mmCIF file of C-alpha atoms in Angstrom:
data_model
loop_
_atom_site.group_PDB
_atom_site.id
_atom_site.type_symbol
_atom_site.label_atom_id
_atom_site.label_comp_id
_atom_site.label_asym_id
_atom_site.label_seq_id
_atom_site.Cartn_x
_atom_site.Cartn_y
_atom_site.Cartn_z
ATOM 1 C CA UNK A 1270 -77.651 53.783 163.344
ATOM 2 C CA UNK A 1271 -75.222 51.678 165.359
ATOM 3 C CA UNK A 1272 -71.936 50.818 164.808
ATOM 4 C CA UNK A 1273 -72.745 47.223 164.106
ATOM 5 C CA UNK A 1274 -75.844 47.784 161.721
ATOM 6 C CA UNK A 1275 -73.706 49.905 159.599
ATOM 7 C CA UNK A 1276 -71.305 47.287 159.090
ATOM 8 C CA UNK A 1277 -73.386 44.710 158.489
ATOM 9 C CA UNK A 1278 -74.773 46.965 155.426
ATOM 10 C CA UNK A 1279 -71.362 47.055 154.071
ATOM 11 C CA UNK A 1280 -71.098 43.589 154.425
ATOM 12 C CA UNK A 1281 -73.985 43.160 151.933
ATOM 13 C CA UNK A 1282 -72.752 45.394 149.776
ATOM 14 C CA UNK A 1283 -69.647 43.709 149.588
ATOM 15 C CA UNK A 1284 -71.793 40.266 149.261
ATOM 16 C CA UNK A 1285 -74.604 41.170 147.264
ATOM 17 C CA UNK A 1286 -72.452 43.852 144.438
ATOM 18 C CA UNK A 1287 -71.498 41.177 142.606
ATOM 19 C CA UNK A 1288 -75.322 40.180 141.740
ATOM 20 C CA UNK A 1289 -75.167 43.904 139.759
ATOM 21 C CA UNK A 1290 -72.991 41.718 137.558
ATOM 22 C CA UNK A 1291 -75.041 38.738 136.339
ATOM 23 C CA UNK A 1292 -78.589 40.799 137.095
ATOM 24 C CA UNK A 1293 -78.298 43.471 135.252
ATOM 25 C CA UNK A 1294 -77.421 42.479 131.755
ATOM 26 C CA UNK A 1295 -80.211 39.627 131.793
ATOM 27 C CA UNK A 1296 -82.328 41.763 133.119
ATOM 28 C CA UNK A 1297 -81.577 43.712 129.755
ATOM 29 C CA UNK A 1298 -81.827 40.670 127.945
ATOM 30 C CA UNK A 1299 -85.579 40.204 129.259
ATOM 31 C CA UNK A 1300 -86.847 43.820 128.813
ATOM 32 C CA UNK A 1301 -85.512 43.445 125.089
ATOM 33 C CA UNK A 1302 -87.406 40.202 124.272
ATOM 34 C CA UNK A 1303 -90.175 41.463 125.978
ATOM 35 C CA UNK A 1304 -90.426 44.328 124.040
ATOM 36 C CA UNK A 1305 -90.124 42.221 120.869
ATOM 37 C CA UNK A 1306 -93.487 40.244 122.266
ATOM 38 C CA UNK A 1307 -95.172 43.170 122.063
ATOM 39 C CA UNK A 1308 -95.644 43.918 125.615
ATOM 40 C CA UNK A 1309 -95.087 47.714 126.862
ATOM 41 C CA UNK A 1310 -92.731 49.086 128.938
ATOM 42 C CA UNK A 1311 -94.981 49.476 132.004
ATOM 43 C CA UNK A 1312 -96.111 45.808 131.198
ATOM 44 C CA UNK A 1313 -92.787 44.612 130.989
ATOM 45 C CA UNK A 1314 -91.317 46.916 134.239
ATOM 46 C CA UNK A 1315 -94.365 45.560 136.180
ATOM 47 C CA UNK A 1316 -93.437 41.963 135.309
ATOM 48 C CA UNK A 1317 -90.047 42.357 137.006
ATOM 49 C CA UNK A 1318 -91.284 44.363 139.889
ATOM 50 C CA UNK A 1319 -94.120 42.414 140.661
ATOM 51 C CA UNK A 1320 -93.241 38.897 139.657
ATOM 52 C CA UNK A 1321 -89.357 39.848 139.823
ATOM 53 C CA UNK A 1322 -88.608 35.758 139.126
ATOM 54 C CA UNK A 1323 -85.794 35.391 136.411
ATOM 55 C CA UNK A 1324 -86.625 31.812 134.883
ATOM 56 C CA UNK A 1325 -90.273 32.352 135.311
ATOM 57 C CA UNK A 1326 -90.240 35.669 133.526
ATOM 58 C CA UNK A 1327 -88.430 34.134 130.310
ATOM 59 C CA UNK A 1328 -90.805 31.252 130.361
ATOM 60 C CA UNK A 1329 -93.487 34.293 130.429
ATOM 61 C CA UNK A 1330 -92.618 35.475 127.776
ATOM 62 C CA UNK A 1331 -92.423 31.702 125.994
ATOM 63 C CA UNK A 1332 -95.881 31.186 126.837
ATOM 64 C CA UNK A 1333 -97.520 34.347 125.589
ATOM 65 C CA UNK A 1334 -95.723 34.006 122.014
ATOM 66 C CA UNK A 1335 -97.123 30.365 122.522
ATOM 67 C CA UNK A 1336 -100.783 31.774 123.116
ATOM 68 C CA UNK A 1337 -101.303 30.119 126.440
ATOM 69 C CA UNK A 1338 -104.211 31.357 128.597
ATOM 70 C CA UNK A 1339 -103.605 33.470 131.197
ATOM 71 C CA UNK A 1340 -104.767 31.063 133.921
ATOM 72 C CA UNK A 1341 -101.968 28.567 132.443
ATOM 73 C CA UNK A 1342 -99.111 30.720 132.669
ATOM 74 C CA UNK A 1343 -100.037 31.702 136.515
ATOM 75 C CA UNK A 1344 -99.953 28.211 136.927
ATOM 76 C CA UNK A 1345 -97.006 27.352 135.419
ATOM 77 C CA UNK A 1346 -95.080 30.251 137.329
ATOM 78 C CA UNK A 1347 -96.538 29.243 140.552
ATOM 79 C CA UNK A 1348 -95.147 26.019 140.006
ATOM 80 C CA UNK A 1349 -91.814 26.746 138.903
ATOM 81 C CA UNK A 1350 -91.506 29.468 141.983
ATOM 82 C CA UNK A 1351 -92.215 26.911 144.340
ATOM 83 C CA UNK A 1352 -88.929 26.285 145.453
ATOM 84 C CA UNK A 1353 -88.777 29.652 146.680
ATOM 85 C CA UNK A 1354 -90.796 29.154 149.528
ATOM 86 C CA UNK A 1355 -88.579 26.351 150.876
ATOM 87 C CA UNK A 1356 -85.377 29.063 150.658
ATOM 88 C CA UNK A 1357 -87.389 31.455 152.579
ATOM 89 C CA UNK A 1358 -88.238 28.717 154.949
ATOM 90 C CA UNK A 1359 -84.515 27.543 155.408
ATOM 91 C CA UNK A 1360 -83.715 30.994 156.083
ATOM 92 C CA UNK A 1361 -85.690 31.866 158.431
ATOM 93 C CA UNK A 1362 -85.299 29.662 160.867
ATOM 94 C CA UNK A 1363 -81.800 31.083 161.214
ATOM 95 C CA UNK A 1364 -83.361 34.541 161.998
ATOM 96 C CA UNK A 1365 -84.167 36.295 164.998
ATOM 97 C CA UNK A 1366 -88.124 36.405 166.337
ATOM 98 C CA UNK A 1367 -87.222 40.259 165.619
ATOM 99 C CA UNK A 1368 -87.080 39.812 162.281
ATOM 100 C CA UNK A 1369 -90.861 38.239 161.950
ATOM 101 C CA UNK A 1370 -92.599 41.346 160.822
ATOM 102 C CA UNK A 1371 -89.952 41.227 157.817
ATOM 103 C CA UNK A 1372 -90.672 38.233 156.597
ATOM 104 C CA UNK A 1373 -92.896 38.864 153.578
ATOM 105 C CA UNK A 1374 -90.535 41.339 152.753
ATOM 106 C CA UNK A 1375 -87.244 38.923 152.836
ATOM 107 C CA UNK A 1376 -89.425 36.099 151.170
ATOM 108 C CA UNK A 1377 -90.054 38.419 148.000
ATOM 109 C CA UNK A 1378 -86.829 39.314 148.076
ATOM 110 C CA UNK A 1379 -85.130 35.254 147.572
ATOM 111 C CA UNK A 1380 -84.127 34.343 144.421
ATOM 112 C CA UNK A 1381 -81.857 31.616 143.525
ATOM 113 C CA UNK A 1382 -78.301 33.731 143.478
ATOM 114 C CA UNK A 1383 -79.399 35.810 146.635
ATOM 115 C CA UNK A 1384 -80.105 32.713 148.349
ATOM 116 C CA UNK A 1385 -76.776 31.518 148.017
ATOM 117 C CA UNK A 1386 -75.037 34.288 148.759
ATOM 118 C CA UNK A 1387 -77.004 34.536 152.190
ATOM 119 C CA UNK A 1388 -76.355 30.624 152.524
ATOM 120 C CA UNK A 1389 -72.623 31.366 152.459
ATOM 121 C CA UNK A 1390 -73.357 34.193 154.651
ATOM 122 C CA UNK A 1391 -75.224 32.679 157.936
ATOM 123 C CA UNK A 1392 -72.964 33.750 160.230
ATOM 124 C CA UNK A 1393 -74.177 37.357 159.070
ATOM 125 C CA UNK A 1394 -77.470 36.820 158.802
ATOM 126 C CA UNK A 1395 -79.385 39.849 159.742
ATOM 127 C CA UNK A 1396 -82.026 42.246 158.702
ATOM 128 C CA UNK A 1397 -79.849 44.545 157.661
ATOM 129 C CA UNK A 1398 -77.639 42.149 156.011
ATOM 130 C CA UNK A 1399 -80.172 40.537 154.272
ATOM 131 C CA UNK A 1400 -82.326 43.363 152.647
ATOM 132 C CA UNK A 1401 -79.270 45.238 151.666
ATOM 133 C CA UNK A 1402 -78.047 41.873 149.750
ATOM 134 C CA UNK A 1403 -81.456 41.761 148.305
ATOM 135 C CA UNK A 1404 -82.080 45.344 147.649
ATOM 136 C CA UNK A 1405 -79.307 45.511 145.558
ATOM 137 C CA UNK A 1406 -80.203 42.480 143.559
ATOM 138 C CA UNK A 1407 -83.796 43.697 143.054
ATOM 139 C CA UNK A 1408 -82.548 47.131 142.147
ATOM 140 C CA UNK A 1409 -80.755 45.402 139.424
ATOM 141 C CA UNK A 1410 -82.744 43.590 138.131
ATOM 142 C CA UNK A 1411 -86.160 45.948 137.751
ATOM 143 C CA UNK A 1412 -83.346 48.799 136.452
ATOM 144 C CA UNK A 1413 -82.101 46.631 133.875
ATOM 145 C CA UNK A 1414 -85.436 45.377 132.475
ATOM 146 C CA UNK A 1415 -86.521 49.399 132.117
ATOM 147 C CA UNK A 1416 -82.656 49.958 130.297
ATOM 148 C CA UNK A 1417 -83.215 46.896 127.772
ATOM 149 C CA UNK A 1418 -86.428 47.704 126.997
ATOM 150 C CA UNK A 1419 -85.853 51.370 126.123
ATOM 151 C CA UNK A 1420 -82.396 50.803 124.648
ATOM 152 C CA UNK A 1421 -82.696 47.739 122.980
ATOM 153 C CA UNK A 1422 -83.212 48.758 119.705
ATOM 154 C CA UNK A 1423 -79.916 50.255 119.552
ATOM 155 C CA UNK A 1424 -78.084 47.087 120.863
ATOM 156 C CA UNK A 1425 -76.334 44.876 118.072
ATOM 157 C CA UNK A 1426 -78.214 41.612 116.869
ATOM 158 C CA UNK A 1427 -75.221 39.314 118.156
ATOM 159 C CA UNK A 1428 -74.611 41.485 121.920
ATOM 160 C CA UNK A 1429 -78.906 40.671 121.994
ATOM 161 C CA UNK A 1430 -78.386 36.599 121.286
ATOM 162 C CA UNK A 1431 -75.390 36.366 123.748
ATOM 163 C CA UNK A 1432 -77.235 38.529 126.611
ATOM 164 C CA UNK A 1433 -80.225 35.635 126.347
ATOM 165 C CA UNK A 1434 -77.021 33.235 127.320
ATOM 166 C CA UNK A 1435 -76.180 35.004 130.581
ATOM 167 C CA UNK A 1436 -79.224 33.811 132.332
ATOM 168 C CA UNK A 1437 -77.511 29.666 131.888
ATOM 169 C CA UNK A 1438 -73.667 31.249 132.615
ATOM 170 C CA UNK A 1439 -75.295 32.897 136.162
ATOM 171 C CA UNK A 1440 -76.655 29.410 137.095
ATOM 172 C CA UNK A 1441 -73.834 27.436 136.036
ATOM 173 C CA UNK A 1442 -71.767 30.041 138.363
ATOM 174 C CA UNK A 1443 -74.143 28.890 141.149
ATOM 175 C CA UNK A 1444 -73.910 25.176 140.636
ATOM 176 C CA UNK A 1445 -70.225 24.303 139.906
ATOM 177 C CA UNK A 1446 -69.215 25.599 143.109
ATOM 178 C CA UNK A 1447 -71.471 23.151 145.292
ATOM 179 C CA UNK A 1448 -70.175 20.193 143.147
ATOM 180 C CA UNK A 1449 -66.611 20.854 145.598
ATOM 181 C CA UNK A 1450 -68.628 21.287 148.574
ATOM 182 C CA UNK A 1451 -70.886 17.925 147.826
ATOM 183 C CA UNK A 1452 -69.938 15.757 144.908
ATOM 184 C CA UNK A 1453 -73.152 14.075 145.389
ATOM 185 C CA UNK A 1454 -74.961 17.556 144.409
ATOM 186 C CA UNK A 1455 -73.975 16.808 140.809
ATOM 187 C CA UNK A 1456 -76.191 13.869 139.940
ATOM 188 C CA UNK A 1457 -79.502 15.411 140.730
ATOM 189 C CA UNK A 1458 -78.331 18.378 138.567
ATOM 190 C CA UNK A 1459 -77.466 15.615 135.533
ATOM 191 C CA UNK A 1460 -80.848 14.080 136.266
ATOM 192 C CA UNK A 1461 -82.712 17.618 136.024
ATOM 193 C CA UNK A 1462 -80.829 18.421 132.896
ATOM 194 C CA UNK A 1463 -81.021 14.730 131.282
ATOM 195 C CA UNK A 1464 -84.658 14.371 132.139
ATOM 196 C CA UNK A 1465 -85.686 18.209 130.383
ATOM 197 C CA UNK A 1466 -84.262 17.118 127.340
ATOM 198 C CA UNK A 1467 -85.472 14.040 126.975
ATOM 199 C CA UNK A 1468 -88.777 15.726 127.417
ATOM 200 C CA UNK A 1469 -88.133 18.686 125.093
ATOM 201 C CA UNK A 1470 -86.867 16.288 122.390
ATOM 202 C CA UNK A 1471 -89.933 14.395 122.347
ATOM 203 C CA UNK A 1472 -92.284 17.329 121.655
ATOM 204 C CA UNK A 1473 -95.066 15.772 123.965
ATOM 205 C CA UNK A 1474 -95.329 19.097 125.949
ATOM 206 C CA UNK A 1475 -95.196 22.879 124.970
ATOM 207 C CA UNK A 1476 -92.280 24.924 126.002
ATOM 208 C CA UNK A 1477 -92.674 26.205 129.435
ATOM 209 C CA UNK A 1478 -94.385 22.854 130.526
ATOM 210 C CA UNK A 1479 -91.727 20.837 129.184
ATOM 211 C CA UNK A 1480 -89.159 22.820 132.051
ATOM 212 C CA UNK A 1481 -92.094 21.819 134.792
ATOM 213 C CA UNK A 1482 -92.733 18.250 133.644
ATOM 214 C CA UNK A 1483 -88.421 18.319 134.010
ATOM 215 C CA UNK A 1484 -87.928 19.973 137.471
ATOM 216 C CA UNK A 1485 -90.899 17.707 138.863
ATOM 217 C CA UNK A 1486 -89.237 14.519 137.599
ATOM 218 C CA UNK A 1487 -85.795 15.124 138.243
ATOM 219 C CA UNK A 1488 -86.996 16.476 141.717
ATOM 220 C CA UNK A 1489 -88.869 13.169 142.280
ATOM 221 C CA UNK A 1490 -86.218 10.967 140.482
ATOM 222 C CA UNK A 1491 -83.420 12.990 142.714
ATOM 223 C CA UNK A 1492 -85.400 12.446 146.469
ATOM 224 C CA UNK A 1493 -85.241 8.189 145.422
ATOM 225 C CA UNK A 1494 -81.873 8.126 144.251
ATOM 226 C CA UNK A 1495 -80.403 9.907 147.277
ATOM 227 C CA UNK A 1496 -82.321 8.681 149.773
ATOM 228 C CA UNK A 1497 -81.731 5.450 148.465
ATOM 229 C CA UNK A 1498 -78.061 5.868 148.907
ATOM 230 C CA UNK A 1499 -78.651 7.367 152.342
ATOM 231 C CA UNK A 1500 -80.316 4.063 153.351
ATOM 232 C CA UNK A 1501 -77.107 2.489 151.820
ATOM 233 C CA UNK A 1502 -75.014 3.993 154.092
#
């Protein structure tokens, strides 16, 4: 291994150990409340292996309490994954043609907080770099599912309602600190947030479909009011 790949894996240790931090204990969260669906734990360990999509998994586990069909709820997390695929695609055209073969493999790997840690990372942006970050994240994640599923039973009733909150604190971690990059960046976010509950308080739509109906809105109502005041200026 040369000098420069091993230092590159340090480097996403260094960048991606802080993921252990927010992963991990929602992960916990989401093996507990899947357990209390009634799913197993090779059910629930194959969700976050498989699937391995935070927000989708919790609105999973929404929809099967709810009843929904199974075609539904692939649906639904097809939808809400979508904007996956447009990280990947932003990342890889920074990448070397090396790197092509790896690409199904780095896709799977994107989620919303290792995204942004490789965004503030380009000038590192490598294979090794990049599944290390990743690796570490995923490791996280599918370990803490299997630990809150097996030890959940043991965990307080008020540690299990504030672990549920982690998964907003992680994204609020994400967000605040593009509002000082972009000020701009904060009134699609108010229109996301406004438009979901506006929806939610109406009732109209079940819960999971309510947080589609929201990101397709606020996606739709956020590409008009920007580009609007790009053709402003």
């Amino acid at each position: 291994m040369s000098h420069d790949r091993k230092e590159l894996i340090r480097d996403g240790m260094v960048a991606g150990s802080p993921l252990i931090l927010g992963y991990f204990p929602i992960a916990m969260a989401y093996g507990l409340l899947a357990k209390n669906t009634g799913l197993t734990i090779v059910d629930t360990s194959a969700t976050s292996m498989l699937v391995y999509a935070g927000a989708s998994q919790f609105m999973f586990l929404d929809l099967v309490r709810a009843g929904v069909s199974a075609g539904s709820i692939i649906l639904a997390t097809f939808l809400l994954n979508l904007r996956h695929m447009m990280m990947s695609a932003s990342l890889s055209v920074n990448l070397k043609k090396d790197t092509a073969g790896f690409l199904p493999v780095i896709g799977f790997g994107i989620t919303d907080e290792t995204f942004s840690v490789l965004s503030f990372n380009k000038d590192k942006l490598s294979l090794p770099f990049i599944l290390t970050v990743n690796l570490i994240a995923y490791g996280a994640w599918a370990s803490g599912t299997a630990v809150g599923y097996l030890v959940g039973e043991v965990i307080p009733q008020a540690l299990q309602e504030s672990l549920g909150l982690g998964l907003y604190a992680m994204f609020a971690a994400l967000l605040f600190p593009s509002f000082k990059v972009n000020k701009d960046y904060l009134k699609p976010a108010l229109l996301g947030a406004v438009t979901y509950i506006a929806i939610f308080r109406t009732g109209m739509l079940s819960s999971g479909w309510d947080i589609i109906a929201g990101i397709i809105i606020a996606s739709a109502l956020g590409v008009v009011v920007m580009g609007k005041e790009d053709n402003d200026e």
